[in-house]
Amino acid sequence: MRLDSLLTDELTRLSDYQKKALKKLKLETIQDLLWHFPFRYEELGEHKIISDTEAGGKASFQGKITKIKLEKTWQKKMNIARAVLDDGTGKINLVWFHQPFVANLLKDGESVTVSGKIQKNKNGLYLANPFYTKTYEAKPRKFLAVYSETRGLSSQWFRFAIQKILKNLLSNTDNLLEDIIPKNILKKYNLPSLKNALLYIHTPKELKNAEAARKRFAFQEIFLIQLSRLLKREKQKKQDSFDIKINGKELDNFLKKFSFEMTKAQKKALESILEDFKKGEPMARFMEGDVGSGKTAVAATAIFLVAKSGYQTAYMAPTEVLAKQIFDSFLSYFKGSGIKIGLLTSSGCRKFPSKTKPNEATPISKARFLKWVGEGEIDIIIGTHSLIQDSVKFALKNKKIYLEKKLAFVVIDEQHRFGTNQRAALINKKNETDKKLIPHFLSMSATPIPRTLALTVYGDLDITLLDEMPPGRKKIATEIVPPNKRKMAYEKIKEEIEKGRQAYVICPRIAAPEEGKAISLLTANMKAVKEEHKKLSEEIFPEYKIEMLYGKMLAKEKEKVMREFEDGKINILVATSVIEVGVNVPNATTIIIEGAERFGLAQLHQLRGRVLRSTYQPYCFVFTESKTQRTLDRLKALKTAKNGFELAEYDLQFRGAGELSGKKQWGISDVGMEAIKNIKMVEAARIESQKILEKDVELKKYPLLKKRINQENSNIHFE
Ligand code: ADP
Ligand code: MG
């Protein structure tokens, strides 16, 4: 048996049903199964003897199995395993529902320990779905691991399978469970070895051991991510990048054309970028700032320098709406500069300036667009995922000895919406050049995430925080509206619309559940865009024009609605959280968020950022159907927190890491997310990774770490 052996090879007696279930849980190898951690522990009842027992309460009994049999109820087609336990003092019935395999695993005459709640029916005392261990396998235990199950694979099954595997691995002389974390680190932070941690987490004698084990696995995950990101960064630093010239006078002139002065935070960010350009190595920077903090303006300035140095920039945004907006704002920033800008989305291409009208953009065919990009005719190429397509080839620049690609700068907006691979795909755009220069890279996000998470997932990037808003921005007046105050809120909204302003209404879902379809109570009350649209336009604001916007609409429809909203032809836009990213309509000053308890605070903050686009007083009405004090308290933080980062920290502490929006996209497991809550642990992981790389960037002394990190990197490559 090896850690990468397939479960289907190692575990005999797997039914097709179980094989399917394993697949569903994405458990393929021995290692996968060992890393399928319990989500809680069942405390077993005290040991008792059967003759002394009454119904009610938990207890454990040791005895012999008798009369084991499998029954199939005819009506419900349910499999039931039954047995009687005899401990010499008396007998008690055992019954297992939906676990037919128990009848195969236990035999008459076998000694077992069973544990469960004692119940009574006409046939006497019984235990339903009792936990059991074969006595000869283990001493009576106080705690039993409980796993997330799926039909066919019960917790019982997991306990058996995992114990069998652990036994096998521990007796194996090949030291298959060699520790990937260096011993001195384990010692320093008081973490159990891999062997012990696996035993502790699956078969703890005490809960504090299980906790120590979880801590170790959490640390390990974050440590490995940090190490691999820092390693990537170190390697990148050794590569060459494009030489971007900084002409102070030209730069000043460009900045003067902005209708505003940059904030201190923007200036600092720009300075860091200029420093990066001077280093000769590829810039790898992550700029994080609330919506409206002026990230795009900073990026535009850097792009200006790149274009003036004779190079191209690719600017990728996650949605068409956003790409189009960036294009539009770039038209005003770059007007009269001679720099040419292109927009590429799946619904068409545009180029600025138009040959005939120097202040306008013009639609052009994709073929022509691609030709112009390839010839270097277009300096700034803005687009969605379309930029990654193979057909997009950037221009080459002839330089005496070698051919150099002209794509020198890659900017990604709302970085977290793209996978690592998409990001890499753009940076490594096919390139038939002789010399490999790596483009500079600037990534941006308005999604406030906790510092611990940023340090981990963006470990390969230098981080710049735009923690200041441009002056003159009003603070959004935010109100938490319980059901009985709805009417008053609608009155205020009406006042705003009467003044000529516009409003958003955000709902957690698109449509109400279909009739007859099973739906949980939790989602049943969720407000839906379609119903809300109907209610608002028929009952509450019949005098206004109200439209809908949601992700599943055709791009064309979306664009039409957006255009009408931008043009002020629509008073109220009812939408899902699709508008979270990048919609920019300064005249929209009111946002209503329905079912606010469904959203994380950081997400709510981002949503309300939509109305922070002008100098009008903005309003945010947070509607909640929830009456629990906890929810109301949590929502109140929206009124008190200074910025999105504070709210992200709040989410992390009060809702737990699992609730952070978009947990999946960070590629961190539940256990790893526990570490994210712990700044000390994250910093420790970072410091230890740095220490290792300082002395041994090739990881020569750490073959296990090296192997693991190479494996992970190659996985990313081939995905
Ligand atoms: P972000 O990309 O961070 O959401 P933008 O760069 O798009 O922010 O800026 C939002 C709006 O604020 C734009 O209309 C932009 O022109 C304007 N803006 C940017 N920086 C400043 C500033 N320092 N002072 C005033 N307005 C600014
Ligand atoms: Mg932006």
mmCIF file of N, CA, C and O in Angstrom, residues 405-454:
data_model
loop_
_atom_site.group_PDB
_atom_site.id
_atom_site.type_symbol
_atom_site.label_atom_id
_atom_site.label_comp_id
_atom_site.label_asym_id
_atom_site.label_seq_id
_atom_site.Cartn_x
_atom_site.Cartn_y
_atom_site.Cartn_z
ATOM 1 N N LYS A 405 8.634 40.292 -27.850
ATOM 2 C CA LYS A 405 7.195 40.466 -27.931
ATOM 3 C C LYS A 405 6.852 41.843 -27.388
ATOM 4 O O LYS A 405 7.506 42.357 -26.504
ATOM 5 N N LYS A 406 5.808 42.441 -27.932
ATOM 6 C CA LYS A 406 5.467 43.783 -27.457
ATOM 7 C C LYS A 406 4.563 43.804 -26.221
ATOM 8 O O LYS A 406 4.378 44.838 -25.618
ATOM 9 N N LEU A 407 3.993 42.644 -25.894
ATOM 10 C CA LEU A 407 3.135 42.627 -24.705
ATOM 11 C C LEU A 407 4.010 42.683 -23.454
ATOM 12 O O LEU A 407 4.633 41.706 -23.066
ATOM 13 N N ALA A 408 4.033 43.856 -22.823
ATOM 14 C CA ALA A 408 4.960 44.051 -21.707
ATOM 15 C C ALA A 408 4.245 44.208 -20.375
ATOM 16 O O ALA A 408 4.870 44.241 -19.326
ATOM 17 N N PHE A 409 2.929 44.295 -20.418
ATOM 18 C CA PHE A 409 2.204 44.596 -19.186
ATOM 19 C C PHE A 409 0.854 43.889 -19.205
ATOM 20 O O PHE A 409 0.100 44.002 -20.174
ATOM 21 N N VAL A 410 0.592 43.139 -18.158
ATOM 22 C CA VAL A 410 -0.693 42.466 -18.036
ATOM 23 C C VAL A 410 -1.385 42.996 -16.785
ATOM 24 O O VAL A 410 -0.813 42.975 -15.699
ATOM 25 N N VAL A 411 -2.597 43.507 -16.988
ATOM 26 C CA VAL A 411 -3.374 44.022 -15.863
ATOM 27 C C VAL A 411 -4.628 43.177 -15.730
ATOM 28 O O VAL A 411 -5.309 42.924 -16.730
ATOM 29 N N ILE A 412 -4.905 42.726 -14.542
ATOM 30 C CA ILE A 412 -6.125 41.945 -14.345
ATOM 31 C C ILE A 412 -6.983 42.598 -13.271
ATOM 32 O O ILE A 412 -6.531 42.838 -12.155
ATOM 33 N N ASP A 413 -8.205 42.908 -13.670
ATOM 34 C CA ASP A 413 -9.135 43.551 -12.753
ATOM 35 C C ASP A 413 -9.968 42.468 -12.085
ATOM 36 O O ASP A 413 -10.339 41.493 -12.732
ATOM 37 N N GLU A 414 -10.288 42.653 -10.843
ATOM 38 C CA GLU A 414 -11.051 41.659 -10.092
ATOM 39 C C GLU A 414 -10.417 40.289 -10.253
ATOM 40 O O GLU A 414 -11.038 39.308 -10.625
ATOM 41 N N GLN A 415 -9.166 40.257 -9.909
ATOM 42 C CA GLN A 415 -8.311 39.099 -10.093
ATOM 43 C C GLN A 415 -8.917 37.782 -9.604
ATOM 44 O O GLN A 415 -8.782 36.759 -10.236
ATOM 45 N N HIS A 416 -9.618 37.826 -8.469
ATOM 46 C CA HIS A 416 -10.084 36.575 -7.878
ATOM 47 C C HIS A 416 -11.155 35.901 -8.726
ATOM 48 O O HIS A 416 -11.500 34.765 -8.506
ATOM 49 N N ARG A 417 -11.712 36.647 -9.680
ATOM 50 C CA ARG A 417 -12.732 36.029 -10.532
ATOM 51 C C ARG A 417 -12.122 35.123 -11.584
ATOM 52 O O ARG A 417 -12.821 34.448 -12.328
ATOM 53 N N PHE A 418 -10.826 35.201 -11.724
ATOM 54 C CA PHE A 418 -10.157 34.346 -12.703
ATOM 55 C C PHE A 418 -9.385 33.257 -11.978
ATOM 56 O O PHE A 418 -8.919 33.457 -10.869
ATOM 57 N N GLY A 419 -9.239 32.121 -12.651
ATOM 58 C CA GLY A 419 -8.410 31.070 -12.071
ATOM 59 C C GLY A 419 -6.944 31.388 -12.278
ATOM 60 O O GLY A 419 -6.591 32.224 -13.104
ATOM 61 N N THR A 420 -6.105 30.709 -11.503
ATOM 62 C CA THR A 420 -4.663 30.872 -11.644
ATOM 63 C C THR A 420 -4.239 30.625 -13.090
ATOM 64 O O THR A 420 -3.320 31.265 -13.604
ATOM 65 N N ASN A 421 -4.942 29.670 -13.721
ATOM 66 C CA ASN A 421 -4.524 29.275 -15.063
ATOM 67 C C ASN A 421 -4.813 30.358 -16.086
ATOM 68 O O ASN A 421 -4.046 30.577 -17.000
ATOM 69 N N GLN A 422 -5.949 31.023 -15.899
ATOM 70 C CA GLN A 422 -6.288 32.080 -16.843
ATOM 71 C C GLN A 422 -5.292 33.219 -16.742
ATOM 72 O O GLN A 422 -4.886 33.805 -17.721
ATOM 73 N N ARG A 423 -4.887 33.484 -15.512
ATOM 74 C CA ARG A 423 -3.927 34.532 -15.283
ATOM 75 C C ARG A 423 -2.599 34.153 -15.947
ATOM 76 O O ARG A 423 -2.009 34.928 -16.697
ATOM 77 N N ALA A 424 -2.171 32.908 -15.719
ATOM 78 C CA ALA A 424 -0.914 32.449 -16.293
ATOM 79 C C ALA A 424 -1.006 32.442 -17.817
ATOM 80 O O ALA A 424 -0.053 32.788 -18.514
ATOM 81 N N ALA A 425 -2.185 32.069 -18.330
ATOM 82 C CA ALA A 425 -2.348 31.972 -19.778
ATOM 83 C C ALA A 425 -2.090 33.323 -20.436
ATOM 84 O O ALA A 425 -1.492 33.400 -21.514
ATOM 85 N N LEU A 426 -2.521 34.374 -19.794
ATOM 86 C CA LEU A 426 -2.349 35.694 -20.399
ATOM 87 C C LEU A 426 -0.880 36.134 -20.296
ATOM 88 O O LEU A 426 -0.307 36.670 -21.248
ATOM 89 N N ILE A 427 -0.270 35.859 -19.157
ATOM 90 C CA ILE A 427 1.126 36.251 -18.985
ATOM 91 C C ILE A 427 2.033 35.483 -19.947
ATOM 92 O O ILE A 427 2.987 36.013 -20.489
ATOM 93 N N ASN A 428 1.700 34.215 -20.149
ATOM 94 C CA ASN A 428 2.548 33.386 -21.018
ATOM 95 C C ASN A 428 2.029 33.291 -22.445
ATOM 96 O O ASN A 428 2.259 32.299 -23.110
ATOM 97 N N LYS A 429 1.294 34.277 -22.898
ATOM 98 C CA LYS A 429 0.728 34.240 -24.253
ATOM 99 C C LYS A 429 1.752 33.704 -25.231
ATOM 100 O O LYS A 429 2.910 34.091 -25.212
ATOM 101 N N LYS A 430 1.323 32.831 -26.110
ATOM 102 C CA LYS A 430 2.224 32.167 -27.056
ATOM 103 C C LYS A 430 3.171 33.165 -27.662
ATOM 104 O O LYS A 430 2.821 34.250 -28.074
ATOM 105 N N ASN A 431 4.393 32.737 -27.773
ATOM 106 C CA ASN A 431 5.419 33.717 -27.973
ATOM 107 C C ASN A 431 6.574 33.020 -28.673
ATOM 108 O O ASN A 431 7.192 32.119 -28.139
ATOM 109 N N GLU A 432 6.785 33.394 -29.909
ATOM 110 C CA GLU A 432 7.826 32.699 -30.675
ATOM 111 C C GLU A 432 9.129 33.484 -30.650
ATOM 112 O O GLU A 432 9.923 33.443 -31.576
ATOM 113 N N THR A 433 9.335 34.180 -29.583
ATOM 114 C CA THR A 433 10.517 35.030 -29.564
ATOM 115 C C THR A 433 11.739 34.265 -29.073
ATOM 116 O O THR A 433 11.635 33.206 -28.483
ATOM 117 N N ASP A 434 12.897 34.836 -29.344
ATOM 118 C CA ASP A 434 14.138 34.177 -28.957
ATOM 119 C C ASP A 434 14.440 34.392 -27.492
ATOM 120 O O ASP A 434 14.885 33.525 -26.779
ATOM 121 N N LYS A 435 14.160 35.594 -27.062
ATOM 122 C CA LYS A 435 14.498 35.884 -25.684
ATOM 123 C C LYS A 435 13.219 35.959 -24.873
ATOM 124 O O LYS A 435 12.237 36.559 -25.289
ATOM 125 N N LYS A 436 13.212 35.340 -23.742
ATOM 126 C CA LYS A 436 11.990 35.310 -22.970
ATOM 127 C C LYS A 436 11.973 36.408 -21.922
ATOM 128 O O LYS A 436 12.627 36.317 -20.897
ATOM 129 N N LEU A 437 11.213 37.428 -22.213
ATOM 130 C CA LEU A 437 11.004 38.457 -21.206
ATOM 131 C C LEU A 437 9.623 38.226 -20.601
ATOM 132 O O LEU A 437 8.677 37.922 -21.302
ATOM 133 N N ILE A 438 9.536 38.369 -19.319
ATOM 134 C CA ILE A 438 8.255 38.164 -18.644
ATOM 135 C C ILE A 438 7.570 39.517 -18.500
ATOM 136 O O ILE A 438 8.175 40.470 -18.026
ATOM 137 N N PRO A 439 6.299 39.606 -18.911
ATOM 138 C CA PRO A 439 5.606 40.894 -18.789
ATOM 139 C C PRO A 439 5.447 41.308 -17.320
ATOM 140 O O PRO A 439 5.413 40.464 -16.433
ATOM 141 N N HIS A 440 5.355 42.580 -17.095
ATOM 142 C CA HIS A 440 5.005 43.094 -15.773
ATOM 143 C C HIS A 440 3.554 42.724 -15.501
ATOM 144 O O HIS A 440 2.752 42.623 -16.421
ATOM 145 N N PHE A 441 3.249 42.545 -14.237
ATOM 146 C CA PHE A 441 1.913 42.073 -13.905
ATOM 147 C C PHE A 441 1.320 42.879 -12.752
ATOM 148 O O PHE A 441 1.924 43.028 -11.693
ATOM 149 N N LEU A 442 0.141 43.414 -12.995
ATOM 150 C CA LEU A 442 -0.577 44.142 -11.943
ATOM 151 C C LEU A 442 -1.966 43.535 -11.807
ATOM 152 O O LEU A 442 -2.708 43.442 -12.775
ATOM 153 N N SER A 443 -2.278 43.129 -10.602
ATOM 154 C CA SER A 443 -3.572 42.522 -10.382
ATOM 155 C C SER A 443 -4.339 43.396 -9.406
ATOM 156 O O SER A 443 -3.738 44.026 -8.537
ATOM 157 N N MET A 444 -5.652 43.469 -9.596
ATOM 158 C CA MET A 444 -6.420 44.365 -8.724
ATOM 159 C C MET A 444 -7.673 43.682 -8.203
ATOM 160 O O MET A 444 -8.223 42.807 -8.867
ATOM 161 N N SER A 445 -8.115 44.110 -7.058
ATOM 162 C CA SER A 445 -9.366 43.561 -6.555
ATOM 163 C C SER A 445 -10.019 44.539 -5.603
ATOM 164 O O SER A 445 -9.356 45.229 -4.842
ATOM 165 N N ALA A 446 -11.336 44.582 -5.681
ATOM 166 C CA ALA A 446 -12.089 45.410 -4.744
ATOM 167 C C ALA A 446 -12.700 44.526 -3.668
ATOM 168 O O ALA A 446 -13.407 45.005 -2.810
ATOM 169 N N THR A 447 -12.450 43.230 -3.757
ATOM 170 C CA THR A 447 -13.017 42.346 -2.753
ATOM 171 C C THR A 447 -12.159 42.397 -1.516
ATOM 172 O O THR A 447 -11.021 41.960 -1.524
ATOM 173 N N PRO A 448 -12.693 42.985 -0.456
ATOM 174 C CA PRO A 448 -11.867 43.062 0.744
ATOM 175 C C PRO A 448 -11.736 41.667 1.332
ATOM 176 O O PRO A 448 -12.734 41.007 1.566
ATOM 177 N N ILE A 449 -10.525 41.220 1.494
ATOM 178 C CA ILE A 449 -10.326 39.937 2.166
ATOM 179 C C ILE A 449 -9.417 40.163 3.363
ATOM 180 O O ILE A 449 -8.649 41.116 3.396
ATOM 181 N N PRO A 450 -9.537 39.298 4.345
ATOM 182 C CA PRO A 450 -8.711 39.472 5.535
ATOM 183 C C PRO A 450 -7.224 39.411 5.177
ATOM 184 O O PRO A 450 -6.844 38.752 4.212
ATOM 185 N N ARG A 451 -6.437 40.088 5.976
ATOM 186 C CA ARG A 451 -5.010 40.176 5.718
ATOM 187 C C ARG A 451 -4.358 38.793 5.668
ATOM 188 O O ARG A 451 -3.508 38.514 4.832
ATOM 189 N N THR A 452 -4.802 37.921 6.565
ATOM 190 C CA THR A 452 -4.211 36.577 6.602
ATOM 191 C C THR A 452 -4.429 35.847 5.274
ATOM 192 O O THR A 452 -3.555 35.143 4.788
ATOM 193 N N LEU A 453 -5.622 36.033 4.716
ATOM 194 C CA LEU A 453 -5.930 35.354 3.456
ATOM 195 C C LEU A 453 -5.118 35.959 2.318
ATOM 196 O O LEU A 453 -4.573 35.250 1.471
ATOM 197 N N ALA A 454 -4.999 37.293 2.321
ATOM 198 C CA ALA A 454 -4.230 37.964 1.267
ATOM 199 C C ALA A 454 -2.773 37.521 1.298
ATOM 200 O O ALA A 454 -2.183 37.200 0.268
#
